[in-house]
XYZ file of C-alpha atoms in Angstrom:
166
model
C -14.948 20.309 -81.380
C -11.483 21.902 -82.245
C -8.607 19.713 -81.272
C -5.077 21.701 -80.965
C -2.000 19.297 -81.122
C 1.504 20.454 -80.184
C 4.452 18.587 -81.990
C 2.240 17.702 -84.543
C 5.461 16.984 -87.330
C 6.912 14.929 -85.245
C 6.011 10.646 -85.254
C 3.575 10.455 -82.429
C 2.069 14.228 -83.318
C 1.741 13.156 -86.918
C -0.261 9.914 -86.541
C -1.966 11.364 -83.989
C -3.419 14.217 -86.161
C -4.393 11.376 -88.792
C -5.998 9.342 -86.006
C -8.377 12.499 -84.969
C -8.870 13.699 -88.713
C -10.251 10.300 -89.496
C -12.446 10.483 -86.328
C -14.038 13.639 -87.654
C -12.347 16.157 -85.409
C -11.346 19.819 -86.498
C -7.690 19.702 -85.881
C -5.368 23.056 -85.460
C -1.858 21.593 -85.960
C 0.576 24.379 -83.696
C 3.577 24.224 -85.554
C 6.787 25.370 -85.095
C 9.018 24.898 -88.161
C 8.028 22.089 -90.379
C 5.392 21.083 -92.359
C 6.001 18.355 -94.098
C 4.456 15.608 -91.922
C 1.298 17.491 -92.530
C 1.235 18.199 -95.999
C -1.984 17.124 -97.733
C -3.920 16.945 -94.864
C -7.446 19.365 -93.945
C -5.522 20.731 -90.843
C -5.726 24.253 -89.706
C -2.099 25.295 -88.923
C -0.940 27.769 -86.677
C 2.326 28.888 -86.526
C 3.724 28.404 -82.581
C 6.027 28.588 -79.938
C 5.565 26.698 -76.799
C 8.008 28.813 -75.202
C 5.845 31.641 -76.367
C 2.569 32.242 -74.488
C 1.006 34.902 -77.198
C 1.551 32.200 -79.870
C -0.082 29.502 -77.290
C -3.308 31.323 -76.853
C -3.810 32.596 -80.348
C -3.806 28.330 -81.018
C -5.955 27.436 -78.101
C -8.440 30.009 -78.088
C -11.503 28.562 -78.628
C -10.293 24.601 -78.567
C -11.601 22.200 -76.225
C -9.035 20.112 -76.451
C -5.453 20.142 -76.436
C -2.815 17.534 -77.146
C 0.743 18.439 -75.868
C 3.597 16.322 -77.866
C 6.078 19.208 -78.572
C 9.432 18.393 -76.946
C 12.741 17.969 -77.747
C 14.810 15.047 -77.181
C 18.369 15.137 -77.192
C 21.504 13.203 -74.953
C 23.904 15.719 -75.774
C 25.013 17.740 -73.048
C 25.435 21.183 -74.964
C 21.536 21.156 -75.177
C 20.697 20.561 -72.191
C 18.863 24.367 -71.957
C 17.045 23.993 -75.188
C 16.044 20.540 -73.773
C 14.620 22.265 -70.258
C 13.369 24.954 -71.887
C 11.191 23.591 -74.126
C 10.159 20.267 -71.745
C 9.630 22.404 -68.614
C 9.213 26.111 -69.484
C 6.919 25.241 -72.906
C 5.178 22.935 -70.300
C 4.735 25.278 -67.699
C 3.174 27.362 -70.672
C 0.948 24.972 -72.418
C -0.517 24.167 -68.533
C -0.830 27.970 -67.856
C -2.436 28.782 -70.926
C -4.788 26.035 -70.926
C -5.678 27.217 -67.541
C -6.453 30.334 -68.761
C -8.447 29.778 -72.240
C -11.703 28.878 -70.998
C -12.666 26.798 -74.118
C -10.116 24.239 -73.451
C -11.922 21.331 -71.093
C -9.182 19.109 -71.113
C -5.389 18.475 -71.897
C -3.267 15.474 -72.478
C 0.231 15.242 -72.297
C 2.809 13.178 -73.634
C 5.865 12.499 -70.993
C 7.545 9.484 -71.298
C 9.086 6.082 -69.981
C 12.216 8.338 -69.227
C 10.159 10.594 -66.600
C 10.825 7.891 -64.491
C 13.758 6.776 -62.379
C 15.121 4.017 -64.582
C 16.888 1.579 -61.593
C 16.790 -0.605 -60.816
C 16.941 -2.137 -64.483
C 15.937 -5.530 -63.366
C 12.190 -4.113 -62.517
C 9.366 -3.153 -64.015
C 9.276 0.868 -64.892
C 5.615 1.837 -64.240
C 4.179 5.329 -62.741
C 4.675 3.953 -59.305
C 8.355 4.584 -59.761
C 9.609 8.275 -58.299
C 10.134 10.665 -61.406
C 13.553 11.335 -62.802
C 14.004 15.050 -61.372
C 16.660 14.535 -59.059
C 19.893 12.347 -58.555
C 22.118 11.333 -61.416
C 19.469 11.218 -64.325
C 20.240 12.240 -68.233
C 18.881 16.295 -68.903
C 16.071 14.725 -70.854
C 14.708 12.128 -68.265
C 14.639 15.141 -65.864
C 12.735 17.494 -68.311
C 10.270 15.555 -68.653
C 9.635 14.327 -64.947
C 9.891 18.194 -64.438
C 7.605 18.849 -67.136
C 5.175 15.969 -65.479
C 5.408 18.210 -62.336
C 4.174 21.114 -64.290
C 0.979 19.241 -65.206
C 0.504 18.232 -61.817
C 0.606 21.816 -60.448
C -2.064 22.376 -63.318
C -4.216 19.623 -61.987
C -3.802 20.771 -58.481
C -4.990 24.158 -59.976
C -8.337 22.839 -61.577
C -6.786 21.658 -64.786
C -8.415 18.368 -65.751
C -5.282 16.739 -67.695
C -4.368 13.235 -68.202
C -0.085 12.311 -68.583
C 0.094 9.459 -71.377
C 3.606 7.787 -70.651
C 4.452 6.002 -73.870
């Protein structure tokens, strides 16, 4: 089975490729820039774009599974487009295209903690908390309840997906 992981050079994307190489998988590692977290490694890698939907299919075609990690974090407000773009827009894409690749059985995204409204502080944050996407909420906890919603449309669309919230 062909595994593709997104975001595979950052922390989470590179142990996760480990984790699945020592399992036996055949990964495809989609990467955008660098490298250097994979280096060494029996990956196949694919140069990618998650804001690119030619570059999405040519790394999902023929995968069963895909892993979605690629995001960018950032608290600065002068990128809060490249921080939308890529956590709802790249989203968007990876669901669409995973809809339409009819190899690909299942997909698993990775949101995060911040998806969530964070008050009250005093409580525990779990998914039965409201997401992030409106009210007075950093860029980045809104991209990624936003990007959530994208799966969710997926899902509601026939897309068997599963939302890991480290």
């Amino acid at each position: 089975m062909t595994v593709v992981v997104t975001g595979p050079a950052g922390h989470v994307g590179a142990n996760l490729v480990r984790l699945l190489l020592e399992r036996g998988e055949s990964v495809r590692a989609m990467v955008y820039r660098d490298r250097r977290a994979l280096e060494g490694l029996d990956v196949e890698m694919v140069d990618g774009d998650i804001l690119d939907r030619p570059s999405l299919e040519r790394a999902f075609d023929g995968a069963e599974l895909v892993y979605h990690l690629a995001a960018h974090i950032s608290i600065s407000s002068g990128e809060s487009r490249l921080v939308h773009d890529t956590n709802v827009l790249g989203t968007r894409n990876v669901v669409e295209t995973c809809l339409a690749t009819s190899s690909v059985r299942r997909l698993v995204h990775a949101s995060s903690i911040h998806a969530f409204c964070q008050m009250p502080l005093d409580e525990i944050i779990d998914e039965e908390r409201p997401l992030a996407d409106t009210g007075p909420c950093a860029e980045y906890d809104r991209s990624k309840a936003r990007g959530e919603r994208e799966v969710r449309r997926g899902v509601e669309g026939g897309l068997d997906a599963v939302i890991a919230v480290p």
